[in-house]
Each structure stands twice: as structure tokens, then as C-alpha cells.
Amino acid sequence: MRVNRILLSVPLVVVALVIQVSVLARLHLPGAVPDLLLLTVLGLAMVYGHVGGALVGFAAGLLADLAPPADHAAGRYALVLCVTGYFAGLVKPENGRLRSATGPMAVVVAAAIGSTLLYAGVGALVGDTAARHVGLTGLLFSAALYDLLLAPFVVPAVMWLARRCDNDPLAETTATSAKAADISSGWLSSGTGLRIGSQRSGLGALKAKARTRSARVGRIKGVKRL
């Protein structure tokens, strides 16, 4: 990933995790907890693509696994967000710009349901049966509802920040200088400066040849007169 993408993703992920743990998790809403971290990963993935989305998702999930009061195995949520970020990046809009809200909202619902199912599935493999006591159907419905209500305030803002920071002035300056170098090399290869010099030298050679020929003609004429 580019440096500017990392510099933006790290504070966004940290802020989202802090708000989710300290505020959203303490609301005691029925069912699931609004997943601000998931929405942040989705917003970044739909600008950075599937590779960037997978990397951001893995890093964000691993941070959530290690941050207190996490009570599950480390790497579980990292796997969930890595897979979610990868598939969200596959539906990246052209130039990272949203043409309508229908597509991103569908991605949010699918990500909320898919991540909940994947998290419960991985938990079942490692012996975590908490989802059975709460009720998987209620978790899926509440997760999709909460994330869908929170998404209009998070996903567009994250995508806007990602697009703004993705326009790297240093990269543009480098590209401009490279383009100027290509243009100058093209001018040189076409012979704008060198051809003029060669044309001047060629004209001088032609003049010298003309003088030599005229001198020879004069000598021949002088010999004939004699």
C-alpha cells in the first residue's frame, strides 16, 4: 500500500475502534453491536480495491482482537474483516466515486450479514457457542439494521477522505517531471536542437565544396586559356 493510504487508514481504524468499544458497545442495544470498524473498512475497501481492502481489514481486525475487552481468540475478527474487505474491494466503483447509494447500501447489508455468519462459523469451529444463546437470526437482523442506519454517516465520509488523500501531490510532481523529461527527450531525439546544428554544419560543408569546385573550374579554365 502507498504511504498516504497507510497514514489515513491507521488513524481512521483507531478512532473507529475506540468509538465502538467505548461508546457503541455500552449502549446495550438488543442483538448485535453497531460495527463502526466494519463500516470504516468497507469505505476504504471501496476506494483502495480488493488488495487494499484485505490488508486494511486484516490490520483492523487484528487490532480489534488484541484490544480490550476482547474475549475471543486472536485472529478471529482479523480473518472476518480481511475476507470482508477483499470482497468489498471487488465491487469498487469506477474512480472510487459513488454514482448512487443503492450499491454501497447493498454492500453494507451483505457485509453485515456475511461477517456475522463468518464470525459465528469461526467461533463454532473453536468452540465458542455464544451466538447460539443470543440467537443467530436476531444477530443477523440487528447487525444489518444497525450498520445500515449508521452507514450513511460513515461510509461516504470515509470514501471522501480516502479519495482526497489518494491524490498524492508528490506522485503528481514526480509524474509531471517524468512527463517533462519524456517531452524534452522527445524534442532532443527529434533533433530540434541537434538538427539545427547539423544543418548549419551541413550548409558549411556544402559551401566549402562549392568553393572547392569553383576553384577547380577556375584552374581548368586557366589551363585551357594557356
PDB file of C-alpha atoms in Angstrom:
ATOM      1  CA  MET A   1       0.000   0.000   0.000  1.00  0.00           C
ATOM      2  CA  ARG A   2       1.029   3.584  -0.524  1.00  0.00           C
ATOM      3  CA  VAL A   3       2.323   5.604   2.395  1.00  0.00           C
ATOM      4  CA  ASN A   4      -0.536   8.117   2.219  1.00  0.00           C
ATOM      5  CA  ARG A   5      -3.073   5.272   2.363  1.00  0.00           C
ATOM      6  CA  ILE A   6      -1.414   3.841   5.458  1.00  0.00           C
ATOM      7  CA  LEU A   7      -1.267   7.265   7.122  1.00  0.00           C
ATOM      8  CA  LEU A   8      -5.008   7.676   6.572  1.00  0.00           C
ATOM      9  CA  SER A   9      -6.108   4.123   7.371  1.00  0.00           C
ATOM     10  CA  VAL A  10      -4.326   3.871  10.730  1.00  0.00           C
ATOM     11  CA  PRO A  11      -5.998   6.860  12.460  1.00  0.00           C
ATOM     12  CA  LEU A  12      -9.399   6.052  10.927  1.00  0.00           C
ATOM     13  CA  VAL A  13      -9.248   2.464  12.178  1.00  0.00           C
ATOM     14  CA  VAL A  14      -8.029   3.506  15.631  1.00  0.00           C
ATOM     15  CA  VAL A  15     -10.738   6.169  16.021  1.00  0.00           C
ATOM     16  CA  ALA A  16     -13.433   3.763  14.816  1.00  0.00           C
ATOM     17  CA  LEU A  17     -12.281   1.082  17.253  1.00  0.00           C
ATOM     18  CA  VAL A  18     -12.155   3.485  20.192  1.00  0.00           C
ATOM     19  CA  ILE A  19     -15.673   4.790  19.471  1.00  0.00           C
ATOM     20  CA  GLN A  20     -17.019   1.282  19.023  1.00  0.00           C
ATOM     21  CA  VAL A  21     -15.518  -0.044  22.252  1.00  0.00           C
ATOM     22  CA  SER A  22     -16.094   2.985  24.453  1.00  0.00           C
ATOM     23  CA  VAL A  23     -19.450   4.237  23.124  1.00  0.00           C
ATOM     24  CA  LEU A  24     -21.347   1.838  20.861  1.00  0.00           C
ATOM     25  CA  ALA A  25     -20.623  -1.289  22.897  1.00  0.00           C
ATOM     26  CA  ARG A  26     -22.012   0.396  26.031  1.00  0.00           C
ATOM     27  CA  LEU A  27     -25.372   1.321  24.517  1.00  0.00           C
ATOM     28  CA  HIS A  28     -26.688  -2.171  25.377  1.00  0.00           C
ATOM     29  CA  LEU A  29     -28.807  -2.378  22.248  1.00  0.00           C
ATOM     30  CA  PRO A  30     -30.762  -5.579  21.634  1.00  0.00           C
ATOM     31  CA  GLY A  31     -28.963  -8.057  19.431  1.00  0.00           C
ATOM     32  CA  ALA A  32     -25.675  -7.085  17.818  1.00  0.00           C
ATOM     33  CA  VAL A  33     -23.498  -4.027  18.333  1.00  0.00           C
ATOM     34  CA  PRO A  34     -23.211  -1.405  15.554  1.00  0.00           C
ATOM     35  CA  ASP A  35     -19.951  -2.250  13.827  1.00  0.00           C
ATOM     36  CA  LEU A  36     -18.250   1.073  13.104  1.00  0.00           C
ATOM     37  CA  LEU A  37     -14.970  -0.708  12.389  1.00  0.00           C
ATOM     38  CA  LEU A  38     -16.624  -2.794   9.666  1.00  0.00           C
ATOM     39  CA  LEU A  39     -18.084   0.309   8.009  1.00  0.00           C
ATOM     40  CA  THR A  40     -14.678   2.004   8.049  1.00  0.00           C
ATOM     41  CA  VAL A  41     -13.087  -0.997   6.363  1.00  0.00           C
ATOM     42  CA  LEU A  42     -15.865  -1.056   3.756  1.00  0.00           C
ATOM     43  CA  GLY A  43     -15.392   2.625   2.943  1.00  0.00           C
ATOM     44  CA  LEU A  44     -11.635   2.214   2.495  1.00  0.00           C
ATOM     45  CA  ALA A  45     -12.013  -1.022   0.508  1.00  0.00           C
ATOM     46  CA  MET A  46     -14.398   0.572  -1.995  1.00  0.00           C
ATOM     47  CA  VAL A  47     -11.701   3.148  -2.804  1.00  0.00           C
ATOM     48  CA  TYR A  48      -8.483   1.119  -2.453  1.00  0.00           C
ATOM     49  CA  GLY A  49      -9.726  -2.073  -4.127  1.00  0.00           C
ATOM     50  CA  HIS A  50      -9.669  -5.716  -3.040  1.00  0.00           C
ATOM     51  CA  VAL A  51      -5.958  -5.880  -2.125  1.00  0.00           C
ATOM     52  CA  GLY A  52      -6.020  -2.702  -0.060  1.00  0.00           C
ATOM     53  CA  GLY A  53      -9.343  -3.705   1.472  1.00  0.00           C
ATOM     54  CA  ALA A  54      -7.978  -7.083   2.540  1.00  0.00           C
ATOM     55  CA  LEU A  55      -4.876  -5.512   4.110  1.00  0.00           C
ATOM     56  CA  VAL A  56      -6.833  -2.830   5.935  1.00  0.00           C
ATOM     57  CA  GLY A  57      -9.409  -5.379   7.079  1.00  0.00           C
ATOM     58  CA  PHE A  58      -6.788  -7.748   8.428  1.00  0.00           C
ATOM     59  CA  ALA A  59      -4.969  -4.977  10.317  1.00  0.00           C
ATOM     60  CA  ALA A  60      -8.220  -3.558  11.720  1.00  0.00           C
ATOM     61  CA  GLY A  61      -9.488  -6.984  12.770  1.00  0.00           C
ATOM     62  CA  LEU A  62      -6.214  -7.913  14.417  1.00  0.00           C
ATOM     63  CA  LEU A  63      -6.260  -4.640  16.336  1.00  0.00           C
ATOM     64  CA  ALA A  64      -9.817  -5.398  17.480  1.00  0.00           C
ATOM     65  CA  ASP A  65      -8.753  -8.909  18.519  1.00  0.00           C
ATOM     66  CA  LEU A  66      -5.972  -7.548  20.718  1.00  0.00           C
ATOM     67  CA  ALA A  67      -7.791  -4.524  22.127  1.00  0.00           C
ATOM     68  CA  PRO A  68      -9.561  -4.976  25.479  1.00  0.00           C
ATOM     69  CA  PRO A  69     -12.150  -6.129  26.366  1.00  0.00           C
ATOM     70  CA  ALA A  70     -11.789  -8.745  23.592  1.00  0.00           C
ATOM     71  CA  ASP A  71     -12.870 -12.168  24.845  1.00  0.00           C
ATOM     72  CA  HIS A  72     -12.252 -14.279  21.752  1.00  0.00           C
ATOM     73  CA  ALA A  73      -9.272 -15.913  20.105  1.00  0.00           C
ATOM     74  CA  ALA A  74      -6.796 -13.549  18.448  1.00  0.00           C
ATOM     75  CA  GLY A  75      -7.076 -13.590  14.664  1.00  0.00           C
ATOM     76  CA  ARG A  76     -10.772 -14.456  14.556  1.00  0.00           C
ATOM     77  CA  TYR A  77     -12.051 -10.986  13.710  1.00  0.00           C
ATOM     78  CA  ALA A  78      -8.946 -10.344  11.606  1.00  0.00           C
ATOM     79  CA  LEU A  79      -9.976 -13.198   9.328  1.00  0.00           C
ATOM     80  CA  VAL A  80     -13.544 -11.902   9.145  1.00  0.00           C
ATOM     81  CA  LEU A  81     -12.584  -8.336   8.217  1.00  0.00           C
ATOM     82  CA  CYS A  82      -9.862  -9.493   5.818  1.00  0.00           C
ATOM     83  CA  VAL A  83     -12.358 -11.554   3.815  1.00  0.00           C
ATOM     84  CA  THR A  84     -14.987  -8.810   4.031  1.00  0.00           C
ATOM     85  CA  GLY A  85     -12.557  -6.113   2.878  1.00  0.00           C
ATOM     86  CA  TYR A  86     -11.422  -8.272  -0.020  1.00  0.00           C
ATOM     87  CA  PHE A  87     -14.927  -8.872  -1.373  1.00  0.00           C
ATOM     88  CA  ALA A  88     -15.958  -5.267  -0.751  1.00  0.00           C
ATOM     89  CA  GLY A  89     -12.964  -4.122  -2.796  1.00  0.00           C
ATOM     90  CA  LEU A  90     -14.129  -6.255  -5.727  1.00  0.00           C
ATOM     91  CA  VAL A  91     -17.188  -4.014  -6.128  1.00  0.00           C
ATOM     92  CA  LYS A  92     -15.093  -0.859  -6.081  1.00  0.00           C
ATOM     93  CA  PRO A  93     -16.879   1.914  -8.007  1.00  0.00           C
ATOM     94  CA  GLU A  94     -15.173   3.472 -11.002  1.00  0.00           C
ATOM     95  CA  ASN A  95     -12.607   6.057  -9.799  1.00  0.00           C
ATOM     96  CA  GLY A  96     -13.837   5.359  -6.247  1.00  0.00           C
ATOM     97  CA  ARG A  97     -16.857   7.626  -6.755  1.00  0.00           C
ATOM     98  CA  LEU A  98     -20.405   6.731  -5.804  1.00  0.00           C
ATOM     99  CA  ARG A  99     -22.988   7.062  -8.574  1.00  0.00           C
ATOM    100  CA  SER A 100     -25.890   6.067  -6.304  1.00  0.00           C
ATOM    101  CA  ALA A 101     -26.452   4.946  -2.735  1.00  0.00           C
ATOM    102  CA  THR A 102     -28.065   1.642  -3.721  1.00  0.00           C
ATOM    103  CA  GLY A 103     -24.839  -0.256  -4.413  1.00  0.00           C
ATOM    104  CA  PRO A 104     -22.970   0.765  -1.239  1.00  0.00           C
ATOM    105  CA  MET A 105     -26.026   0.099   0.930  1.00  0.00           C
ATOM    106  CA  ALA A 106     -26.338  -3.373  -0.575  1.00  0.00           C
ATOM    107  CA  VAL A 107     -22.637  -3.928   0.144  1.00  0.00           C
ATOM    108  CA  VAL A 108     -23.170  -2.824   3.763  1.00  0.00           C
ATOM    109  CA  VAL A 109     -26.086  -5.227   4.280  1.00  0.00           C
ATOM    110  CA  ALA A 110     -24.218  -8.112   2.632  1.00  0.00           C
ATOM    111  CA  ALA A 111     -21.076  -7.350   4.662  1.00  0.00           C
ATOM    112  CA  ALA A 112     -23.014  -7.144   7.934  1.00  0.00           C
ATOM    113  CA  ILE A 113     -24.748 -10.464   7.341  1.00  0.00           C
ATOM    114  CA  GLY A 114     -21.675 -12.177   5.867  1.00  0.00           C
ATOM    115  CA  SER A 115     -19.320 -11.019   8.602  1.00  0.00           C
ATOM    116  CA  THR A 116     -21.761 -12.112  11.318  1.00  0.00           C
ATOM    117  CA  LEU A 117     -22.147 -15.545   9.737  1.00  0.00           C
ATOM    118  CA  LEU A 118     -18.397 -15.917   9.249  1.00  0.00           C
ATOM    119  CA  TYR A 119     -17.678 -14.789  12.802  1.00  0.00           C
ATOM    120  CA  ALA A 120     -20.218 -17.266  14.177  1.00  0.00           C
ATOM    121  CA  GLY A 121     -18.878 -20.023  11.926  1.00  0.00           C
ATOM    122  CA  VAL A 122     -15.292 -19.494  13.033  1.00  0.00           C
ATOM    123  CA  GLY A 123     -16.499 -19.356  16.640  1.00  0.00           C
ATOM    124  CA  ALA A 124     -18.254 -22.679  16.218  1.00  0.00           C
ATOM    125  CA  LEU A 125     -15.013 -24.200  14.949  1.00  0.00           C
ATOM    126  CA  VAL A 126     -13.096 -23.028  18.023  1.00  0.00           C
ATOM    127  CA  GLY A 127     -15.876 -23.951  20.481  1.00  0.00           C
ATOM    128  CA  ASP A 128     -17.481 -20.536  21.024  1.00  0.00           C
ATOM    129  CA  THR A 129     -21.255 -21.047  21.289  1.00  0.00           C
ATOM    130  CA  ALA A 130     -22.250 -17.518  22.314  1.00  0.00           C
ATOM    131  CA  ALA A 131     -24.131 -16.967  19.066  1.00  0.00           C
ATOM    132  CA  ARG A 132     -26.434 -19.911  19.866  1.00  0.00           C
ATOM    133  CA  HIS A 133     -27.524 -18.399  23.189  1.00  0.00           C
ATOM    134  CA  VAL A 134     -28.239 -14.976  21.677  1.00  0.00           C
ATOM    135  CA  GLY A 135     -29.911 -16.313  18.549  1.00  0.00           C
ATOM    136  CA  LEU A 136     -28.285 -16.182  15.115  1.00  0.00           C
ATOM    137  CA  THR A 137     -31.388 -14.825  13.388  1.00  0.00           C
ATOM    138  CA  GLY A 138     -31.646 -11.910  15.802  1.00  0.00           C
ATOM    139  CA  LEU A 139     -27.952 -11.190  15.423  1.00  0.00           C
ATOM    140  CA  LEU A 140     -28.183 -11.105  11.633  1.00  0.00           C
ATOM    141  CA  PHE A 141     -31.220  -8.831  11.598  1.00  0.00           C
ATOM    142  CA  SER A 142     -29.909  -6.412  14.222  1.00  0.00           C
ATOM    143  CA  ALA A 143     -26.416  -6.280  12.680  1.00  0.00           C
ATOM    144  CA  ALA A 144     -27.791  -5.466   9.227  1.00  0.00           C
ATOM    145  CA  LEU A 145     -30.217  -2.887  10.663  1.00  0.00           C
ATOM    146  CA  TYR A 146     -27.694  -1.067  12.865  1.00  0.00           C
ATOM    147  CA  ASP A 147     -24.985  -0.995  10.204  1.00  0.00           C
ATOM    148  CA  LEU A 148     -27.460   0.164   7.561  1.00  0.00           C
ATOM    149  CA  LEU A 149     -28.610   3.039   9.785  1.00  0.00           C
ATOM    150  CA  LEU A 150     -25.046   4.055  10.607  1.00  0.00           C
ATOM    151  CA  ALA A 151     -23.605   3.604   7.098  1.00  0.00           C
ATOM    152  CA  PRO A 152     -24.845   6.905   5.505  1.00  0.00           C
ATOM    153  CA  PHE A 153     -22.919   8.852   8.133  1.00  0.00           C
ATOM    154  CA  VAL A 154     -19.699   6.816   7.915  1.00  0.00           C
ATOM    155  CA  VAL A 155     -19.106   5.206   4.509  1.00  0.00           C
ATOM    156  CA  PRO A 156     -19.405   8.349   2.295  1.00  0.00           C
ATOM    157  CA  ALA A 157     -17.185  10.352   4.658  1.00  0.00           C
ATOM    158  CA  VAL A 158     -14.518   7.627   4.737  1.00  0.00           C
ATOM    159  CA  MET A 159     -14.603   7.280   0.941  1.00  0.00           C
ATOM    160  CA  TRP A 160     -14.299  11.049   0.514  1.00  0.00           C
ATOM    161  CA  LEU A 161     -11.263  11.202   2.805  1.00  0.00           C
ATOM    162  CA  ALA A 162      -9.702   8.223   1.020  1.00  0.00           C
ATOM    163  CA  ARG A 163     -10.156   9.846  -2.389  1.00  0.00           C
ATOM    164  CA  ARG A 164      -8.714  13.159  -1.200  1.00  0.00           C
ATOM    165  CA  CYS A 165      -5.656  11.564   0.403  1.00  0.00           C
ATOM    166  CA  ASP A 166      -5.158   9.219  -2.542  1.00  0.00           C
ATOM    167  CA  ASN A 167      -4.300  12.217  -4.748  1.00  0.00           C
ATOM    168  CA  ASP A 168      -0.644  12.296  -3.719  1.00  0.00           C
ATOM    169  CA  PRO A 169       0.982  15.656  -4.608  1.00  0.00           C
ATOM    170  CA  LEU A 170       4.427  14.030  -4.509  1.00  0.00           C
ATOM    171  CA  ALA A 171       3.325  11.418  -7.016  1.00  0.00           C
ATOM    172  CA  GLU A 172       1.822  14.107  -9.236  1.00  0.00           C
ATOM    173  CA  THR A 173       5.050  16.121  -9.090  1.00  0.00           C
ATOM    174  CA  THR A 174       7.084  13.034  -9.949  1.00  0.00           C
ATOM    175  CA  ALA A 175       4.750  12.215 -12.822  1.00  0.00           C
ATOM    176  CA  THR A 176       4.942  15.798 -14.095  1.00  0.00           C
ATOM    177  CA  SER A 177       8.741  15.801 -14.004  1.00  0.00           C
ATOM    178  CA  ALA A 178       8.857  12.417 -15.719  1.00  0.00           C
ATOM    179  CA  LYS A 179       6.498  13.702 -18.386  1.00  0.00           C
ATOM    180  CA  ALA A 180       8.652  16.798 -18.875  1.00  0.00           C
ATOM    181  CA  ALA A 181      11.716  14.581 -19.170  1.00  0.00           C
ATOM    182  CA  ASP A 182       9.963  12.480 -21.789  1.00  0.00           C
ATOM    183  CA  ILE A 183       8.976  15.586 -23.726  1.00  0.00           C
ATOM    184  CA  SER A 184      12.496  17.002 -23.592  1.00  0.00           C
ATOM    185  CA  SER A 185      13.999  13.697 -24.633  1.00  0.00           C
ATOM    186  CA  GLY A 186      11.482  13.552 -27.448  1.00  0.00           C
ATOM    187  CA  TRP A 187      12.475  17.006 -28.608  1.00  0.00           C
ATOM    188  CA  LEU A 188      16.123  16.050 -28.467  1.00  0.00           C
ATOM    189  CA  SER A 189      15.557  12.778 -30.283  1.00  0.00           C
ATOM    190  CA  SER A 190      13.549  14.576 -32.954  1.00  0.00           C
ATOM    191  CA  GLY A 191      16.556  16.853 -33.425  1.00  0.00           C
ATOM    192  CA  THR A 192      15.158  20.272 -32.628  1.00  0.00           C
ATOM    193  CA  GLY A 193      18.470  21.483 -31.296  1.00  0.00           C
ATOM    194  CA  LEU A 194      20.861  18.997 -32.799  1.00  0.00           C
ATOM    195  CA  ARG A 195      19.364  19.073 -36.253  1.00  0.00           C
ATOM    196  CA  ILE A 196      19.782  22.807 -36.458  1.00  0.00           C
ATOM    197  CA  GLY A 197      23.424  22.413 -35.604  1.00  0.00           C
ATOM    198  CA  SER A 198      23.809  19.582 -38.095  1.00  0.00           C
ATOM    199  CA  GLN A 199      22.014  21.629 -40.742  1.00  0.00           C
ATOM    200  CA  ARG A 200      24.392  24.524 -40.109  1.00  0.00           C
ATOM    201  CA  SER A 201      27.394  22.259 -40.307  1.00  0.00           C
ATOM    202  CA  GLY A 202      25.907  20.714 -43.451  1.00  0.00           C
ATOM    203  CA  LEU A 203      25.457  24.111 -45.050  1.00  0.00           C
ATOM    204  CA  GLY A 204      29.034  24.995 -44.195  1.00  0.00           C
ATOM    205  CA  ALA A 205      30.244  21.781 -45.814  1.00  0.00           C
ATOM    206  CA  LEU A 206      28.204  22.498 -48.929  1.00  0.00           C
ATOM    207  CA  LYS A 207      29.665  25.991 -49.155  1.00  0.00           C
ATOM    208  CA  ALA A 208      33.191  24.600 -48.769  1.00  0.00           C
ATOM    209  CA  LYS A 209      32.519  22.048 -51.520  1.00  0.00           C
ATOM    210  CA  ALA A 210      31.133  24.767 -53.752  1.00  0.00           C
ATOM    211  CA  ARG A 211      34.246  26.862 -53.215  1.00  0.00           C
ATOM    212  CA  THR A 212      36.485  23.907 -53.987  1.00  0.00           C
ATOM    213  CA  ARG A 213      34.588  23.182 -57.176  1.00  0.00           C
ATOM    214  CA  SER A 214      34.711  26.801 -58.282  1.00  0.00           C
ATOM    215  CA  ALA A 215      38.446  26.871 -57.624  1.00  0.00           C
ATOM    216  CA  ARG A 216      38.893  23.727 -59.691  1.00  0.00           C
ATOM    217  CA  VAL A 217      36.821  25.199 -62.524  1.00  0.00           C
ATOM    218  CA  GLY A 218      38.908  28.367 -62.454  1.00  0.00           C
ATOM    219  CA  ARG A 219      42.099  26.341 -62.647  1.00  0.00           C
ATOM    220  CA  ILE A 220      40.778  24.300 -65.555  1.00  0.00           C
ATOM    221  CA  LYS A 221      39.734  27.435 -67.417  1.00  0.00           C
ATOM    222  CA  GLY A 222      43.142  28.993 -66.803  1.00  0.00           C
ATOM    223  CA  VAL A 223      44.845  25.885 -68.183  1.00  0.00           C
ATOM    224  CA  LYS A 224      42.648  25.937 -71.308  1.00  0.00           C
ATOM    225  CA  ARG A 225      43.435  29.610 -71.950  1.00  0.00           C
ATOM    226  CA  LEU A 226      47.114  28.866 -71.841  1.00  0.00           C
TER     227      LEU A 226
END
